[in-house]
Amino acid sequence: MGGKRVGLRELSRRAMREEITEAATALFAERGFEATTVDDIAAAVGMSQRSVFRYFATKEEIVLGHFGLVVDDMPAALRARPADEPVWTSLRRVFDMLVARAEAPVHRMVFETPALLAGYLQKLHQTQDAVVTGLRERAASAGAPYAPDDPTPRALAGAAFGCLVAAQHSWIASGGKGSFAGALDRAMGAVGPRG
């Protein structure tokens, strides 16, 4: 039984956040982000506006919750990758968590709404910092730690997250045609190791 156990209260909280996020996403797709109110979202899940605000501080956070539940788990996913796997491959596999939840309308809404995009990029930046820490820990565990001033782990994480955002832009521009995974593979293949 390795790993941290999640309590029943946290599981219930996550389930409720997921339910609110799904209802909000459907409303945003139908009515648009600006036209959808928190009261509309609350009514869709059968709770009060005040109850919705117990789970999300803002309407923007509800949309970003679609991504937040995934990106928060990326550092742990990196730690779970095989130690002998090439770092670039591990980073690509970590992004599979986001690929599994990719929905073109949600991506488009985030990338076309300045407040949402700013929040999303901030969340990615925080996650990227955690991934850098994970890369440092991974190297140290392998007996080849990075020097404190070595830019390599930050450069690797920055390049990978840059590819993630580039793939999102590309996929949105295509109207969500093809797979997001394919767009991500092309972006990461453009800058990753050859051969």
XYZ file of C-alpha atoms in Angstrom:
195
model
C 0.000 0.000 0.000
C 2.360 2.691 -1.178
C 1.365 6.284 -1.578
C -0.856 8.669 0.292
C -4.435 7.605 0.974
C -7.185 10.034 0.211
C -9.872 10.372 2.868
C -13.581 9.997 2.246
C -14.163 13.717 2.779
C -11.572 14.601 0.116
C -13.056 12.030 -2.279
C -16.513 13.551 -1.769
C -15.121 17.044 -2.296
C -13.383 15.976 -5.516
C -16.546 14.284 -6.772
C -18.611 17.409 -6.090
C -15.999 19.646 -7.766
C -16.086 17.316 -10.765
C -19.892 17.443 -10.912
C -19.911 21.250 -10.741
C -17.180 21.463 -13.380
C -19.024 19.143 -15.765
C -22.307 21.040 -15.377
C -20.565 24.375 -15.819
C -18.676 23.166 -18.887
C -21.932 22.081 -20.515
C -23.530 25.459 -19.751
C -20.483 27.377 -21.002
C -20.534 25.386 -24.245
C -24.251 26.070 -24.684
C -24.439 29.731 -23.602
C -20.869 31.001 -23.564
C -18.666 31.805 -20.597
C -19.773 35.409 -20.101
C -23.491 34.652 -20.437
C -23.446 31.843 -17.861
C -23.864 32.916 -14.237
C -22.857 31.105 -11.076
C -26.599 30.964 -10.266
C -27.100 29.032 -13.527
C -24.368 26.587 -12.539
C -25.762 26.225 -9.020
C -29.226 25.458 -10.385
C -27.789 22.850 -12.768
C -26.257 20.914 -9.865
C -29.108 21.524 -7.425
C -27.346 23.713 -4.909
C -27.132 27.347 -3.897
C -24.690 29.869 -5.290
C -23.103 30.013 -1.854
C -22.547 26.240 -1.914
C -20.855 26.479 -5.321
C -18.502 29.080 -3.849
C -17.495 26.579 -1.144
C -15.909 24.530 -3.919
C -14.692 27.274 -6.263
C -13.779 30.852 -5.382
C -14.664 32.259 -8.821
C -16.449 31.352 -12.037
C -13.048 31.293 -13.772
C -11.837 28.733 -11.267
C -14.714 26.442 -12.222
C -13.484 26.319 -15.810
C -9.910 25.936 -14.721
C -11.047 23.131 -12.427
C -11.490 21.135 -15.611
C -7.711 21.281 -15.963
C -6.748 21.767 -12.331
C -7.695 18.302 -11.156
C -5.385 16.915 -13.836
C -2.408 19.247 -13.699
C -2.268 18.977 -9.909
C -1.561 15.262 -10.358
C 1.200 15.671 -12.973
C 4.140 15.800 -10.510
C 2.997 12.522 -8.920
C 2.574 10.998 -12.381
C 6.168 11.959 -13.181
C 7.395 10.290 -9.989
C 5.487 7.138 -10.986
C 7.225 6.845 -14.375
C 9.962 4.182 -14.721
C 13.320 5.497 -13.501
C 15.119 4.241 -16.616
C 12.670 5.835 -19.055
C 14.091 8.765 -21.056
C 13.062 12.041 -19.405
C 11.432 13.433 -22.567
C 9.320 10.277 -22.903
C 8.295 10.536 -19.251
C 7.248 14.150 -19.711
C 5.169 13.226 -22.776
C 3.468 10.375 -20.884
C 2.667 12.703 -17.969
C 0.708 14.879 -20.412
C -1.504 11.878 -21.232
C -3.479 12.867 -18.143
C -4.508 16.086 -19.879
C -4.950 14.372 -23.254
C -7.555 12.071 -21.724
C -9.686 15.087 -20.758
C -9.156 17.172 -23.880
C -12.331 18.807 -25.135
C -11.954 21.287 -27.991
C -14.757 23.658 -26.809
C -13.198 23.941 -23.333
C -9.719 24.530 -24.732
C -11.089 27.134 -27.145
C -12.974 28.911 -24.352
C -9.854 29.025 -22.164
C -7.579 30.234 -24.942
C -10.087 32.859 -26.163
C -10.956 34.314 -22.732
C -8.065 36.440 -21.375
C -8.910 35.903 -17.682
C -9.173 32.141 -18.175
C -5.978 31.954 -20.208
C -4.081 33.924 -17.556
C -5.318 31.586 -14.817
C -4.557 28.503 -16.882
C -1.022 29.646 -17.703
C -0.424 30.480 -14.042
C -1.579 26.975 -13.070
C 0.703 25.452 -15.708
C 3.625 27.535 -14.434
C 3.084 26.276 -10.875
C 2.853 22.707 -12.146
C 5.966 23.184 -14.252
C 7.863 24.282 -11.120
C 6.706 21.120 -9.344
C 7.807 19.034 -12.341
C 11.251 20.690 -12.218
C 11.503 19.593 -8.589
C 10.450 16.092 -9.670
C 13.142 16.018 -12.366
C 15.754 17.056 -9.795
C 14.573 14.335 -7.398
C 14.588 11.762 -10.186
C 18.167 12.621 -11.164
C 19.301 12.521 -7.544
C 17.658 9.101 -7.050
C 19.508 7.831 -10.124
C 22.801 8.945 -8.575
C 23.345 11.774 -11.051
C 21.970 14.877 -9.318
C 21.805 18.198 -11.109
C 23.954 20.990 -9.724
C 21.835 23.727 -8.107
C 22.669 26.127 -10.955
C 22.169 23.576 -13.768
C 19.429 24.862 -16.105
C 18.750 21.399 -17.568
C 15.680 20.364 -15.531
C 14.047 23.769 -15.967
C 14.892 23.787 -19.690
C 13.424 20.302 -20.161
C 10.241 21.127 -18.263
C 9.924 24.520 -19.970
C 10.330 22.975 -23.415
C 7.798 20.233 -22.650
C 5.200 22.646 -21.255
C 5.845 24.972 -24.202
C 5.078 22.040 -26.501
C 1.892 21.376 -24.543
C 0.656 24.943 -25.074
C 1.753 24.897 -28.740
C -0.198 21.666 -29.260
C -3.271 23.208 -27.638
C -3.061 26.217 -29.969
C -2.617 23.929 -32.983
C -5.484 21.656 -32.002
C -7.802 24.615 -31.414
C -6.810 26.119 -34.771
C -7.782 22.826 -36.451
C -11.212 23.031 -34.862
C -10.422 19.977 -32.734
C -9.987 17.800 -35.801
C -7.621 14.932 -35.340
C -6.468 13.999 -31.909
C -5.003 16.253 -29.285
C -2.499 13.456 -28.593
C -1.355 13.665 -32.220
C -0.911 17.438 -31.984
C 1.091 16.984 -28.782
C 3.260 14.260 -30.324
C 4.025 16.533 -33.300
C 4.890 19.479 -31.043
C 7.115 17.431 -28.745
C 8.690 15.667 -31.716
C 9.633 19.035 -33.200
C 11.964 19.870 -30.303
C 12.658 16.541 -28.601
C 15.568 14.172 -29.007
C 16.065 12.695 -32.476
C 16.600 9.034 -33.211
